[in-house]
GROMACS .gro file of C-alpha atoms in nm:
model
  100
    1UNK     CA    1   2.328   0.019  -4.052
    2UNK     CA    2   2.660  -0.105  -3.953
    3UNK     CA    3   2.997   0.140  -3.890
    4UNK     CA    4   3.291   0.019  -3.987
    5UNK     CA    5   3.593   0.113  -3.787
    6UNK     CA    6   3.966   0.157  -3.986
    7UNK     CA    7   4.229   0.241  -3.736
    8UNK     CA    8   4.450   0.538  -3.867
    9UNK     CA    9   4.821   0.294  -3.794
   10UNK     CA   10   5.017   0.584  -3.937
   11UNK     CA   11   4.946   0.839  -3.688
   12UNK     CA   12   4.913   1.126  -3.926
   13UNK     CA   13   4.763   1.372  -3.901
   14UNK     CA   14   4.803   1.376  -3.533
   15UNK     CA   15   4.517   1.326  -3.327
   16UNK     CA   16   4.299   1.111  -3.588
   17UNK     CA   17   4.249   0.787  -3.452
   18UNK     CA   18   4.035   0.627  -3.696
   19UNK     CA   19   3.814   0.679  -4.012
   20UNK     CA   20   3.481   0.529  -4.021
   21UNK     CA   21   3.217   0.449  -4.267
   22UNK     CA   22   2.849   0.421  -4.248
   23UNK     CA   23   2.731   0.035  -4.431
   24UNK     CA   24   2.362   0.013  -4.517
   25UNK     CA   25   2.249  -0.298  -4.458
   26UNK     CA   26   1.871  -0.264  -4.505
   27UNK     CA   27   1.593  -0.049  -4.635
   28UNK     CA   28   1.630   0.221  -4.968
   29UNK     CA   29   1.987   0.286  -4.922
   30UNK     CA   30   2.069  -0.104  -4.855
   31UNK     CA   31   2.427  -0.176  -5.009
   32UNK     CA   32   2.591   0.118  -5.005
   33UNK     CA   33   2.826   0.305  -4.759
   34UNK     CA   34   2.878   0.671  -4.627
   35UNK     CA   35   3.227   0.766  -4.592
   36UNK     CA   36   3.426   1.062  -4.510
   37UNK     CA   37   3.348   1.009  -4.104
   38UNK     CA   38   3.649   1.040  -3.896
   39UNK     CA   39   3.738   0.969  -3.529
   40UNK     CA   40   3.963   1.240  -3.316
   41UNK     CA   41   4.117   1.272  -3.004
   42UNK     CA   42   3.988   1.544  -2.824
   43UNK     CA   43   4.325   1.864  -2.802
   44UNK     CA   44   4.257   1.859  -2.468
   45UNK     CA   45   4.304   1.524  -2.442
   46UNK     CA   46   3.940   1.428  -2.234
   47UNK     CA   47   3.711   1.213  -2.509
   48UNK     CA   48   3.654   1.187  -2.857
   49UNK     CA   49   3.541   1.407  -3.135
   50UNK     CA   50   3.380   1.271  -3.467
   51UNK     CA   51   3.384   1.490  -3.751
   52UNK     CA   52   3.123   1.414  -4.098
   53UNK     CA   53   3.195   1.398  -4.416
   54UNK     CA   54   3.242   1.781  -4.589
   55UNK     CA   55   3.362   1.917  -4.889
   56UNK     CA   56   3.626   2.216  -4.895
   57UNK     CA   57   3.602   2.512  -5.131
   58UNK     CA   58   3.711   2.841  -5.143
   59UNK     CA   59   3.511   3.221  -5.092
   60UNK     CA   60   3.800   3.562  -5.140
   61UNK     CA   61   4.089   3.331  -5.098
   62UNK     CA   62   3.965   3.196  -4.798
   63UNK     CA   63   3.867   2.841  -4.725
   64UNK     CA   64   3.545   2.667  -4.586
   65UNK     CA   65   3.364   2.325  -4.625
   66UNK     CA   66   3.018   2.239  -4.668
   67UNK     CA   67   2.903   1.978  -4.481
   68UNK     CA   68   2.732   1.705  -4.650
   69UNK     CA   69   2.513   1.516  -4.378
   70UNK     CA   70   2.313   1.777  -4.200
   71UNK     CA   71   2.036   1.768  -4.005
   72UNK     CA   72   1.707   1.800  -4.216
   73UNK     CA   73   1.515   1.971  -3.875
   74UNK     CA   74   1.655   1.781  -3.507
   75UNK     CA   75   1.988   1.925  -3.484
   76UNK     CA   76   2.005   1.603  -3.195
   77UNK     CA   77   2.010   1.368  -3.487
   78UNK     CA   78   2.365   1.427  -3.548
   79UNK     CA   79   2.449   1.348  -3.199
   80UNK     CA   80   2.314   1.071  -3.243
   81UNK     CA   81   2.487   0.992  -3.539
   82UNK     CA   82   2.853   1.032  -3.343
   83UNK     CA   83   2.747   0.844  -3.035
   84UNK     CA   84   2.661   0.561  -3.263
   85UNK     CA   85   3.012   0.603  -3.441
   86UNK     CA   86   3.191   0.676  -3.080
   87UNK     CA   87   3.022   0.347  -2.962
   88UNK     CA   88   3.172   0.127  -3.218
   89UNK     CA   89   3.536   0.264  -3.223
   90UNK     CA   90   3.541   0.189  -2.816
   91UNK     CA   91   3.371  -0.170  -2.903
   92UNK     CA   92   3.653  -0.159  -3.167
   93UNK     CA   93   3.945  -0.036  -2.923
   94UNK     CA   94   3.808  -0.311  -2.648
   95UNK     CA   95   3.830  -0.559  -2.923
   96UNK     CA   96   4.191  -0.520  -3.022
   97UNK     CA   97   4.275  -0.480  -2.675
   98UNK     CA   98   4.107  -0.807  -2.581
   99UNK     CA   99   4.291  -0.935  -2.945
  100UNK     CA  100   4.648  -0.817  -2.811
   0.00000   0.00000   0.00000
C-alpha cells in the first residue's frame, strides 16, 4: 500500500492541510485506491488529526455520517491506519521543504 499525499494550496477550509489516498499496490485489492482521507491541523494547534472517508446523511433534520472504514474487531487498527497516513504527509512536508 502506498499513501499519496495532495497538499490542500487553497487553504480552505481552514485547518485542512492535505487530502490523502490509500494506492493498493499488491494483493486482492491491487490497483485500486481509497480516498476520502484527509489531513488536519489540530484547533489547538499541537499535531495532526486524520479524518476517514464517511458519508453524510440526515436523521429528524439533523445531520450525521457513517463512516466507511471501520474497524472489523481491533479498534487499534485505525490508529494504525492514521500513523501510517501522518507518517507520509511529514515525509511529504520534509520533502518540499528539502525541495524549496
Amino acid at each position: 500500500m502506498v499513501v499519496k499525499i495532495t497538499p490542500n494550496d487553497k487553504g480552505n477550509p481552514a485547518g485542512k492541510l492535505a487530502d490523502a489516498e490509500l494506492h493498493f499496490d499488491g494483493g486482492e485489492l491491487q490497483g485500486m485506491k481509497l480516498v476520502g482521507f484527509a489531513v488536519w491541523e489540530r484547533r489547538t494547534g499541537n499535531g495532526r488529526n486524520v479524518t476517514f472517508p464517511a458519508r453524510a446523511y440526515s436523521v429528524n433534520g439533523e445531520r450525521r455520517s457513517f463512516a466507511l472504514l471501520r474497524p472489523m474487531d481491533d479498534t487499534g487498527s485505525q490508529d494504525r491506519v492514521r500513523d501510517v497516513i501522518l507518517h507520509a504527509y511529514a515525509e511529504f512536508e520534509a520533502q518540499a521543504t528539502v525541495s524549496s
